[in-house]
Short mmCIF file of C-alpha atoms in Angstrom, two decimals:
data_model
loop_
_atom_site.label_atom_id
_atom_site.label_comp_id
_atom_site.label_asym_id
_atom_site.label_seq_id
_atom_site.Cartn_x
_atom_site.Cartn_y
_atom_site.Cartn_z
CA UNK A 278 20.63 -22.10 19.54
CA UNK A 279 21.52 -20.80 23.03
CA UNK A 280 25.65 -20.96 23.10
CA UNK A 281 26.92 -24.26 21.76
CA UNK A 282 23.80 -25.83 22.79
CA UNK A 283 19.90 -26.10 21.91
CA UNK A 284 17.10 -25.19 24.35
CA UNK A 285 15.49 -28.29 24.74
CA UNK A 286 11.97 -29.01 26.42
CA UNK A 287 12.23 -29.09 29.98
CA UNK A 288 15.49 -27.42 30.24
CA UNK A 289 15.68 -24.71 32.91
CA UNK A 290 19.29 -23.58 32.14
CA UNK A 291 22.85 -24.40 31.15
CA UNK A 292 26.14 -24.52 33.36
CA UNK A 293 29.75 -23.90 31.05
CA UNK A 294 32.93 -25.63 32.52
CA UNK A 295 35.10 -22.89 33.78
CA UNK A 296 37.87 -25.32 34.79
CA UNK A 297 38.00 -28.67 35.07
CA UNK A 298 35.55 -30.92 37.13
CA UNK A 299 34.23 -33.91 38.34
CA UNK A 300 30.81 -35.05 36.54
CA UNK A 301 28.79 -37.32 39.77
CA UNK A 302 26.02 -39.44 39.86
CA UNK A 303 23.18 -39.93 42.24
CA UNK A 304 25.37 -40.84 44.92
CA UNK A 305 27.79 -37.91 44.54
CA UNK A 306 30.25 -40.53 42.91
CA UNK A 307 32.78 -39.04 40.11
CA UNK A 308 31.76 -40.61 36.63
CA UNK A 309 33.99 -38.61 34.65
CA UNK A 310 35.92 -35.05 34.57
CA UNK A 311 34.50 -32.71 32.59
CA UNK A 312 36.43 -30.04 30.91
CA UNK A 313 36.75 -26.46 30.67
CA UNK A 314 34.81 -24.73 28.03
CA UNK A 315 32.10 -27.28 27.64
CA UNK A 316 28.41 -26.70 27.93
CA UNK A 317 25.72 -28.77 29.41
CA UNK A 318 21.72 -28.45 29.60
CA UNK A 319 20.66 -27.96 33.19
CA UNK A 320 16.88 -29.56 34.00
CA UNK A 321 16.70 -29.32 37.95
CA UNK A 322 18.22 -28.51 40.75
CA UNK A 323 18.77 -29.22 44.15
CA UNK A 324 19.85 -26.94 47.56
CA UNK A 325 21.10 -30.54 49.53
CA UNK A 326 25.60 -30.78 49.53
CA UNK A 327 26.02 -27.28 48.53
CA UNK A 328 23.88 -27.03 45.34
CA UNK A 329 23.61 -29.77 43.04
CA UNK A 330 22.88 -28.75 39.17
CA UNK A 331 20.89 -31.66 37.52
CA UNK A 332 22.42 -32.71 34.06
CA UNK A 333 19.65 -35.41 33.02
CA UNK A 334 20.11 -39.30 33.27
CA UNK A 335 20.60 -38.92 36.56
CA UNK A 336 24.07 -36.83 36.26
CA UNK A 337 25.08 -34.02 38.19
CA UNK A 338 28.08 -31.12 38.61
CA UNK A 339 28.06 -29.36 41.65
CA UNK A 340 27.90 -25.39 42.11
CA UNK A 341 31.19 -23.52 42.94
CA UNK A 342 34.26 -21.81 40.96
CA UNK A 343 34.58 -24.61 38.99
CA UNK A 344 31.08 -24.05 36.62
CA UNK A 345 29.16 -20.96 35.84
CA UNK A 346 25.52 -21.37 35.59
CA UNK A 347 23.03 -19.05 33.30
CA UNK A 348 19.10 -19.32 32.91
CA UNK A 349 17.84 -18.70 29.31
CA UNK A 350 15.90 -15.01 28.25
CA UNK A 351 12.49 -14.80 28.85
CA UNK A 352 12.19 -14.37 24.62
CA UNK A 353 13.90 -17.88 24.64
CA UNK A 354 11.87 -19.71 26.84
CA UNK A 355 8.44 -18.18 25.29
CA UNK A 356 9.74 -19.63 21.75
CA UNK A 357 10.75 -23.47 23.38
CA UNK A 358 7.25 -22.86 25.13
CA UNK A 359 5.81 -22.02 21.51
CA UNK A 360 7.51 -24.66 19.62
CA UNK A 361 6.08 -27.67 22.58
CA UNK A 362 2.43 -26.44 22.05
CA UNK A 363 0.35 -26.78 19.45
CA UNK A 364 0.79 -24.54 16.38
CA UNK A 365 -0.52 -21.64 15.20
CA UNK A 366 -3.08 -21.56 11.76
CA UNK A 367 -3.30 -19.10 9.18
CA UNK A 368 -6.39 -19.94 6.99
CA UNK A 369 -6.55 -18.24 3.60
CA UNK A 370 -9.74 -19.15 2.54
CA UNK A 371 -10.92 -19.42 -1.16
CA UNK A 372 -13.53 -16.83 -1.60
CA UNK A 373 -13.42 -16.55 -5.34
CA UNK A 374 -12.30 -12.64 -5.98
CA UNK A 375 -11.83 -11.86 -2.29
CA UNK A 376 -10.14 -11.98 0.69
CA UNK A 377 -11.03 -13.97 3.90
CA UNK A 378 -8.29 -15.27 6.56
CA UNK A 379 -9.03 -17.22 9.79
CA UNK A 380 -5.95 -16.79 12.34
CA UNK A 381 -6.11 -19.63 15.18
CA UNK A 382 -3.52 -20.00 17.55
CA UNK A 383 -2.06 -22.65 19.73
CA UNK A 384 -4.89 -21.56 22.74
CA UNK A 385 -7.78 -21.78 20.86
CA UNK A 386 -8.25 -17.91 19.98
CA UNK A 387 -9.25 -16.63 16.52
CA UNK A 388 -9.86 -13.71 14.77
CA UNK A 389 -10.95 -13.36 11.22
CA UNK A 390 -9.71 -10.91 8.38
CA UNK A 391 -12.35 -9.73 5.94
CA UNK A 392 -15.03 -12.36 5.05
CA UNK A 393 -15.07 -12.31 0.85
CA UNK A 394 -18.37 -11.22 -0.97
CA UNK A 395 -20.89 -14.28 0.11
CA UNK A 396 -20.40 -15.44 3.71
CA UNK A 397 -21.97 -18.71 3.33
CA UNK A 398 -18.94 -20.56 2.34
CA UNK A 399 -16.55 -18.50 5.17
CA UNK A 400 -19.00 -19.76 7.95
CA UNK A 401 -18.87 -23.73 6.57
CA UNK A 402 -15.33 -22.72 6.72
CA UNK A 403 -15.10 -21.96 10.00
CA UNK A 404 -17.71 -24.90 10.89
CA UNK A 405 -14.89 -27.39 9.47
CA UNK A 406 -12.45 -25.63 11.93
CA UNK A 407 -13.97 -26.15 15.13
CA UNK A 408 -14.16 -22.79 15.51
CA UNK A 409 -17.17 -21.66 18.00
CA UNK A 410 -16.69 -17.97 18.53
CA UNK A 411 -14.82 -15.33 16.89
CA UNK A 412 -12.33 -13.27 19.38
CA UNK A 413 -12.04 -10.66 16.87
CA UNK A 414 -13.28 -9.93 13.39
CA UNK A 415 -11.50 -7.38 11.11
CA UNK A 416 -12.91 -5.48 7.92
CA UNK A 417 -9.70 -4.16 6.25
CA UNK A 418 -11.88 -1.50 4.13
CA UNK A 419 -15.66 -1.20 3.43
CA UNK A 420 -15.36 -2.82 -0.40
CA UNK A 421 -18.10 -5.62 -0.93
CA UNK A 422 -15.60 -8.42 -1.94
CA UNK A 423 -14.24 -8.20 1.62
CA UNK A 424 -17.12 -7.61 3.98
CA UNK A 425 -20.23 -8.99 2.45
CA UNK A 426 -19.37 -12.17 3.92
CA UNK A 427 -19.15 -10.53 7.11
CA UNK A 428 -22.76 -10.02 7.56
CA UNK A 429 -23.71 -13.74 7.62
CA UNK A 430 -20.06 -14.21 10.04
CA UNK A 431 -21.70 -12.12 12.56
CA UNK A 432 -25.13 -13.89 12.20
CA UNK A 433 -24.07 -17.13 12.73
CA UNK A 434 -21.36 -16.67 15.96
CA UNK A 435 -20.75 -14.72 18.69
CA UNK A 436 -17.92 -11.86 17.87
CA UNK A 437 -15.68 -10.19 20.83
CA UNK A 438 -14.34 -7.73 19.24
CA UNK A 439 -15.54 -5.72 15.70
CA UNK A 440 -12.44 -4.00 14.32
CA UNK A 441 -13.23 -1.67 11.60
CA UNK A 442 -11.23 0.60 8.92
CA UNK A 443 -13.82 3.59 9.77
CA UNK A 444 -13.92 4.52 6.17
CA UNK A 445 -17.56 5.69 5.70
CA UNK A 446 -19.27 4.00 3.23
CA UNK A 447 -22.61 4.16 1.77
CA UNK A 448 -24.06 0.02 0.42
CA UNK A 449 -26.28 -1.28 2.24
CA UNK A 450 -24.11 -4.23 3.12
CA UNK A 451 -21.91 -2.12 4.97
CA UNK A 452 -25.04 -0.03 6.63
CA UNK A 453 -26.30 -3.77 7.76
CA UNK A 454 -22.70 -4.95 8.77
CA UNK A 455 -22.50 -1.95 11.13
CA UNK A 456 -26.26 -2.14 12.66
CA UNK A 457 -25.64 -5.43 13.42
CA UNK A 458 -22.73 -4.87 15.32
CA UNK A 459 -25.00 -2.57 17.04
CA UNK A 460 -28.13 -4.66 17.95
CA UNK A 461 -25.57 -7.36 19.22
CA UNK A 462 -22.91 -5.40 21.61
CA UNK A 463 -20.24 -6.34 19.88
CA UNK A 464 -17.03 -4.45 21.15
CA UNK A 465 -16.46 -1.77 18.12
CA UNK A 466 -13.05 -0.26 17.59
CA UNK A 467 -11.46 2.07 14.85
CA UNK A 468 -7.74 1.39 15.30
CA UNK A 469 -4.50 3.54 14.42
CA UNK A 470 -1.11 2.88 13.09
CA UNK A 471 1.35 1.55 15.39
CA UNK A 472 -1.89 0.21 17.78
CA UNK A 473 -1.29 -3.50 19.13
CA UNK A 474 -4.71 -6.24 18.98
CA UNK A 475 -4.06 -8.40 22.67
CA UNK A 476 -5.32 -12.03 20.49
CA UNK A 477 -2.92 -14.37 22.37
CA UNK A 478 -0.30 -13.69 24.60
CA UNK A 479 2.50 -15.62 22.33
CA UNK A 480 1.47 -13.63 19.38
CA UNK A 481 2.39 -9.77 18.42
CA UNK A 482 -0.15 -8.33 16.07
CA UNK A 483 0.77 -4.74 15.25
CA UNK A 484 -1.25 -2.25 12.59
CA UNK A 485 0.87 -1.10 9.99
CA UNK A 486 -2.22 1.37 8.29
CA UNK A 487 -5.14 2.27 9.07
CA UNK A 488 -6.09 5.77 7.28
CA UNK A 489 -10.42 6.41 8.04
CA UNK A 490 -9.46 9.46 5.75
CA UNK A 491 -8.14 8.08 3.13
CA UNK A 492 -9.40 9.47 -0.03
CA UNK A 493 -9.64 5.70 -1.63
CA UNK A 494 -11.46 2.92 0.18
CA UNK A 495 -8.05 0.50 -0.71
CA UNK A 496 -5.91 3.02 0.76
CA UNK A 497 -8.13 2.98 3.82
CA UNK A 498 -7.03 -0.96 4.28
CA UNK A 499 -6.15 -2.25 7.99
CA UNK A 500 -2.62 -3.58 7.13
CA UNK A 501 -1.65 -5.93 9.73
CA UNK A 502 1.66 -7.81 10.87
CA UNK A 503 1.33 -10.97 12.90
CA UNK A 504 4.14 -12.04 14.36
CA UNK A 505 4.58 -15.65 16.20
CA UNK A 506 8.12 -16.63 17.38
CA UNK A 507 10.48 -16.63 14.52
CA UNK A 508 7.81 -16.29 11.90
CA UNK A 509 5.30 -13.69 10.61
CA UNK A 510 2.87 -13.00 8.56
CA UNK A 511 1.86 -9.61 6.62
CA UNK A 512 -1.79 -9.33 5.75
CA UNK A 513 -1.86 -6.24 3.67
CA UNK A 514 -5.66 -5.99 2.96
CA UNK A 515 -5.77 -3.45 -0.71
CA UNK A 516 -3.75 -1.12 0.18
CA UNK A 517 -2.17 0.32 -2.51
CA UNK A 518 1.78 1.11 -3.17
CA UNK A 519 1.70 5.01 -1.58
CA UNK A 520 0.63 2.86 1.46
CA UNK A 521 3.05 0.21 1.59
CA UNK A 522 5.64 3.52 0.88
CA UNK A 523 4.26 4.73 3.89
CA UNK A 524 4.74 1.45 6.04
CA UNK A 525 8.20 0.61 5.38
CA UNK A 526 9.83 3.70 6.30
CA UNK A 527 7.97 3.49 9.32
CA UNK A 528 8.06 -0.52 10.12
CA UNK A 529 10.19 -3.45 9.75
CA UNK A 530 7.92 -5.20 6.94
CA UNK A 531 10.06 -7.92 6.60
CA UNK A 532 8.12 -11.20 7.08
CA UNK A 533 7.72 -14.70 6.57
CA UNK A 534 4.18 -14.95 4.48
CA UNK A 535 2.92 -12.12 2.63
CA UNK A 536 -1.09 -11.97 1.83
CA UNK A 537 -0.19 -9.87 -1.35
CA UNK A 538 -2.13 -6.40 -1.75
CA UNK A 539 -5.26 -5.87 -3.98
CA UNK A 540 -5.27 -9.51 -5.18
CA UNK A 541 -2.38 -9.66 -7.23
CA UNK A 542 -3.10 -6.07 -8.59
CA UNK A 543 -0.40 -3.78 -9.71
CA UNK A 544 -1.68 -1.11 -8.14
CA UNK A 545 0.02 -2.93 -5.01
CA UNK A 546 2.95 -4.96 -4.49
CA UNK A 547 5.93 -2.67 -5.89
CA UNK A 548 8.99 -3.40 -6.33
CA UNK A 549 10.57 -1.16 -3.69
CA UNK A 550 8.24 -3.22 -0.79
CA UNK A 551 8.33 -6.26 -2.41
CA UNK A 552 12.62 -6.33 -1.97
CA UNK A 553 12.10 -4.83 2.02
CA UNK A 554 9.25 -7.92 2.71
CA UNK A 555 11.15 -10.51 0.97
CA UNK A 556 8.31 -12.91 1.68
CA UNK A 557 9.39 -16.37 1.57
CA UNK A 558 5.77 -17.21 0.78
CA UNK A 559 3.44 -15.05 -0.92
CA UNK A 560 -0.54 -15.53 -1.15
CA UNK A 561 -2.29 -14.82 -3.51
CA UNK A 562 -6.13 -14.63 -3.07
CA UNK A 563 -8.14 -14.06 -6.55
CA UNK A 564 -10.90 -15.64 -8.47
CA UNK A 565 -10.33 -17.88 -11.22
CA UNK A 566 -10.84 -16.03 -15.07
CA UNK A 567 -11.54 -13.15 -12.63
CA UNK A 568 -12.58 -9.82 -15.03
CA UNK A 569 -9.81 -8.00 -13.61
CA UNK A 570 -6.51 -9.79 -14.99
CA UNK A 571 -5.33 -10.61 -11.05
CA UNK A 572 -2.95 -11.23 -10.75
CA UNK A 573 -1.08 -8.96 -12.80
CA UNK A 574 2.52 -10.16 -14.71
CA UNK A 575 4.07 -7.22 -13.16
CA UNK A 576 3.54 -8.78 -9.50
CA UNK A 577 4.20 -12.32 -10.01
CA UNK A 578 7.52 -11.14 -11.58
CA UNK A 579 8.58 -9.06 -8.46
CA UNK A 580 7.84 -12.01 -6.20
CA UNK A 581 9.77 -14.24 -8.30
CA UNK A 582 13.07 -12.02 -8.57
CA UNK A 583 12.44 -12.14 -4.65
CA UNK A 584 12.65 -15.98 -4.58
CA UNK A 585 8.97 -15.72 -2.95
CA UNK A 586 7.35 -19.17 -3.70
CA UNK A 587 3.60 -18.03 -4.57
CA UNK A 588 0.21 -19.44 -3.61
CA UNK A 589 -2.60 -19.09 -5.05
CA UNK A 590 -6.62 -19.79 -4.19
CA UNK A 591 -7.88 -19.98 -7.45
CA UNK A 592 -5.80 -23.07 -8.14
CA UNK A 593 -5.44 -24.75 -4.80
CA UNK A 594 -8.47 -23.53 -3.15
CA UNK A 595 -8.44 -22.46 0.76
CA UNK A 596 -5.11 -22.40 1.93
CA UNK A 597 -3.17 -23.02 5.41
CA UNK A 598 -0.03 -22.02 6.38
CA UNK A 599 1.27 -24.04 9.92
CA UNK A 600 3.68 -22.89 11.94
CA UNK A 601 5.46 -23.08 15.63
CA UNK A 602 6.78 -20.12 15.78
CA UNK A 603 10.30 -21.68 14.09
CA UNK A 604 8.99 -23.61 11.20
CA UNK A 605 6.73 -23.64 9.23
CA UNK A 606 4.06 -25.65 6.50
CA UNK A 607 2.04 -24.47 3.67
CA UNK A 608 -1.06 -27.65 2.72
CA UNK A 609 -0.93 -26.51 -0.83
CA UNK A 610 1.58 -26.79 -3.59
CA UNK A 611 3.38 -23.61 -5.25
CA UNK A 612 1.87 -22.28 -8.33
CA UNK A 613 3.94 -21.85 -11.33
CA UNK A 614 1.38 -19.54 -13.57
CA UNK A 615 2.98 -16.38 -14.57
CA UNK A 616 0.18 -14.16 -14.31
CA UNK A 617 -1.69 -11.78 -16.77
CA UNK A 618 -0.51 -8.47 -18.93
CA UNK A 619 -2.96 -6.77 -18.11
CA UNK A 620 -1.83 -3.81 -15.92
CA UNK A 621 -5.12 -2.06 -15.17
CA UNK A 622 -7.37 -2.62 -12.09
CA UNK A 623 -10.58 -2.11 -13.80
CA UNK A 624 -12.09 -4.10 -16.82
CA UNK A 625 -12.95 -2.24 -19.83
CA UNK A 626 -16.48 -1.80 -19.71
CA UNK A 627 -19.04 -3.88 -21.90
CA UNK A 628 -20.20 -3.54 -25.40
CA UNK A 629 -23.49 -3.84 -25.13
CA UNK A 630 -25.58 -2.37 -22.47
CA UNK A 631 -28.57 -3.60 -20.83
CA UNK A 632 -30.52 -0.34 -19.16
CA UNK A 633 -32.25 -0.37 -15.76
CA UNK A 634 -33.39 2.85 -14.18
CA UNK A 635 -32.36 2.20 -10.88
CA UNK A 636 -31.01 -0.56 -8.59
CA UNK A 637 -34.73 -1.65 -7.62
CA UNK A 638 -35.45 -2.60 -11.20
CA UNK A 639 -32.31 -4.28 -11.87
CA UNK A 640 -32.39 -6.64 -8.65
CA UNK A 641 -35.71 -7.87 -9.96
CA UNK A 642 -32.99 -9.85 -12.52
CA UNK A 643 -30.06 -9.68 -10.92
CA UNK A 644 -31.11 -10.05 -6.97
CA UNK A 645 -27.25 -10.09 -5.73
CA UNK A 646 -26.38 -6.85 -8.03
CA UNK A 647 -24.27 -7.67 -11.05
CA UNK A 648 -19.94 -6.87 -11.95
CA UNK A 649 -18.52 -4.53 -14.16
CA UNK A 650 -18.26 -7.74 -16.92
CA UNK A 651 -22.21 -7.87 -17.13
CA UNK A 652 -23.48 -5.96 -20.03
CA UNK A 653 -26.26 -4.60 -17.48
CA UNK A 654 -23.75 -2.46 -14.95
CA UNK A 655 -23.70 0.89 -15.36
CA UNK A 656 -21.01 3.35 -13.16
CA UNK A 657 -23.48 5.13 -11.36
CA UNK A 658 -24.78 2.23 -9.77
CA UNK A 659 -21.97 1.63 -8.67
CA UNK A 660 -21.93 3.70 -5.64
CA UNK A 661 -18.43 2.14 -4.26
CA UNK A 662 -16.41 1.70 -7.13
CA UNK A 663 -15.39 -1.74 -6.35
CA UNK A 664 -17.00 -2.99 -9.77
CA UNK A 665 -20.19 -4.33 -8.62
CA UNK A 666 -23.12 -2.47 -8.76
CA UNK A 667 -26.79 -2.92 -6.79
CA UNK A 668 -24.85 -4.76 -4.71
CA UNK A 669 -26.37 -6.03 -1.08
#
């Protein structure tokens, strides 16, 4: 609402009745008085009799004493711009136990968030969208079930922009994901908190963490806040709850759609940030039966005192959430699950143990590395602690 009235397409301002006055029509004839205090949506005007202020229909109340005319804040007119274009996507895309969101907005630009463990299914995904090239591609953190996919991303389109935690890691996936970046000249950057990414001029995406030095490669997590219009959307990556401490005394979290933290885990999500988001939806992106318990009873709980209404991939597969920068729609249909008790992170580790010496001999079996639930892991193989070993 602007004053008594709403913006409406087209409109260029509004003129309020000071004192009574004549409405006229197209030949400066009085149709009716109008009184004092009302408001009425201006759409043109014209210089001819004194200054003529165009009232649609073909109505008009000419400029003087009698009217007072205002034009509408630039913030205004970018949201009725927003809301008469076509909307922007958020695509949370089922990776199984990962994350991988495709943002696309109203003038064609994307960037994607993470690209789950396998990339073969992100880049059908992104096939299915229409999507030709990738503005800017984000790795939160350096764990496997958030980059691997990348590699294949970058293989099969052309990237502007690589944005990247800067947490050194030491897989191979994340040793190829970099030298590719490399050998194709994509535009590298590590960024900081408070930094802004320039995807779309309609759209204000700020970085809430990003911590290189961070002694944990979840705590390392690019947190980002996209904000569209009236609506916004907080893509927390894994970062864990000192983080998300960390972020709202120094940010307005409050938004619209939360991506929640770690999958579900409880080593994310607390109650203190959970109450300052008060997400009115809340994603969450897991695998189904996953090893880990995501997501945890703890979380879903929070959410729930919170009103959130929750998502979630492993039941209703990829997910988009639609908006205009005033409304907005989600394609799926709330889950009502309740979550797991489990309030650990890791699995406990298998009975029975199959040994291989090293990661050469076990990929003879297990070509893709195997997770912590296969009797054949073993910790020190397990060079990031993300519960997959040998990994790619």
């Amino acid at each position: 609402m602007w004053g008594k009235t709403e913006l409406k397409k087209g409109q260029i301002g509004k003129v309020t009745v000071l004192s009574n006055t004549s409405l006229l029509d197209n030949n400066l004839k009085s149709v009716r008085t109008v009184k004092k205090g009302d408001e009425y949506r201006v759409y043109s005007y014209k210089s001819t009799n004194g200054g003529l202020y165009g009232l649609g229909g073909g109505q008009f109340v000419k400029k003087g004493s009698s009217i007072k005319y205002e034009t509408p804040s630039k913030s205004k007119l970018a949201l009725l711009n927003m809301v008469s274009k076509n909307p922007l996507e958020v695509h949370f895309i089922d990776v199984g136990q990962g994350d991988s969101i495709l943002i696309k907005t109203a003038n064609g630009k994307t960037m994607l968030v993470d690209g789950g463990k396998k990339g073969s299914h992100v880049v059908s995904f992104l096939s299915s969208k229409g999507v030709r090239k990738l503005d800017y591609v984000v790795a939160t953190h350096p764990d496997a079930d958030h980059i691997g996919g990348l590699v294949d991303v970058l293989h099969s389109y052309s990237v502007g922009t690589f944005i990247n935690s800067g947490k050194a890691h030491t897989t191979q996936t994340y040793a190829e994901l970099l030298t590719l970046v490399g050998d194709r000249n994509i535009k590298y950057k590590v960024p900081k908190i408070g930094d802004k990414i320039s995807l779309d001029e309609n759209i204000d995406i700020t970085v809430l963490n990003a911590n290189e030095n961070a002694s944990d490669t979840n705590d390392a997590s690019i947190v980002l806040k996209v904000t569209y219009g009236q609506v916004s959307f907080l893509l927390t990556g894994d970062a864990g709850t000192n983080m998300e401490e960390q972020m709202y005394k120094k940010f307005n979290v409050q938004s619209t759609v939360l991506k929640a933290g770690h999958h579900g885990s409880d080593t994310s999500s607390s109650s203190a940030f959970i109450q300052r988001v008060k997400p009115q939806v809340t994603i969450l992106s897991y695998g189904k039966d996953n090893s880990y318990g995501h997501p945890h009873a703890a979380v879903v709980s929070r959410l729930k005192n919170v009103g959130s209404k929750i998502y979630s991939t492993a039941e209703s597969g990829s997910i988009t959430v639609t908006t205009n920068g005033v409304t907005y729609s989600v394609s799926a249909k709330p889950w009502t699950g309740s979550g797991t008790g489990v309030v650990t992170s890791k699995p406990a580790p298998p009975t029975a143990q199959i040994v291989f010496s090293n990661c050469t001999e076990l990929r003879k079996v297990y070509p893709n590395g195997v997770s912590k639930s296969n009797a054949a892991y073993q910790t020190k193989m397990d060079r990031d602690n993300d519960g997959w070993a040998c990994e790619k």
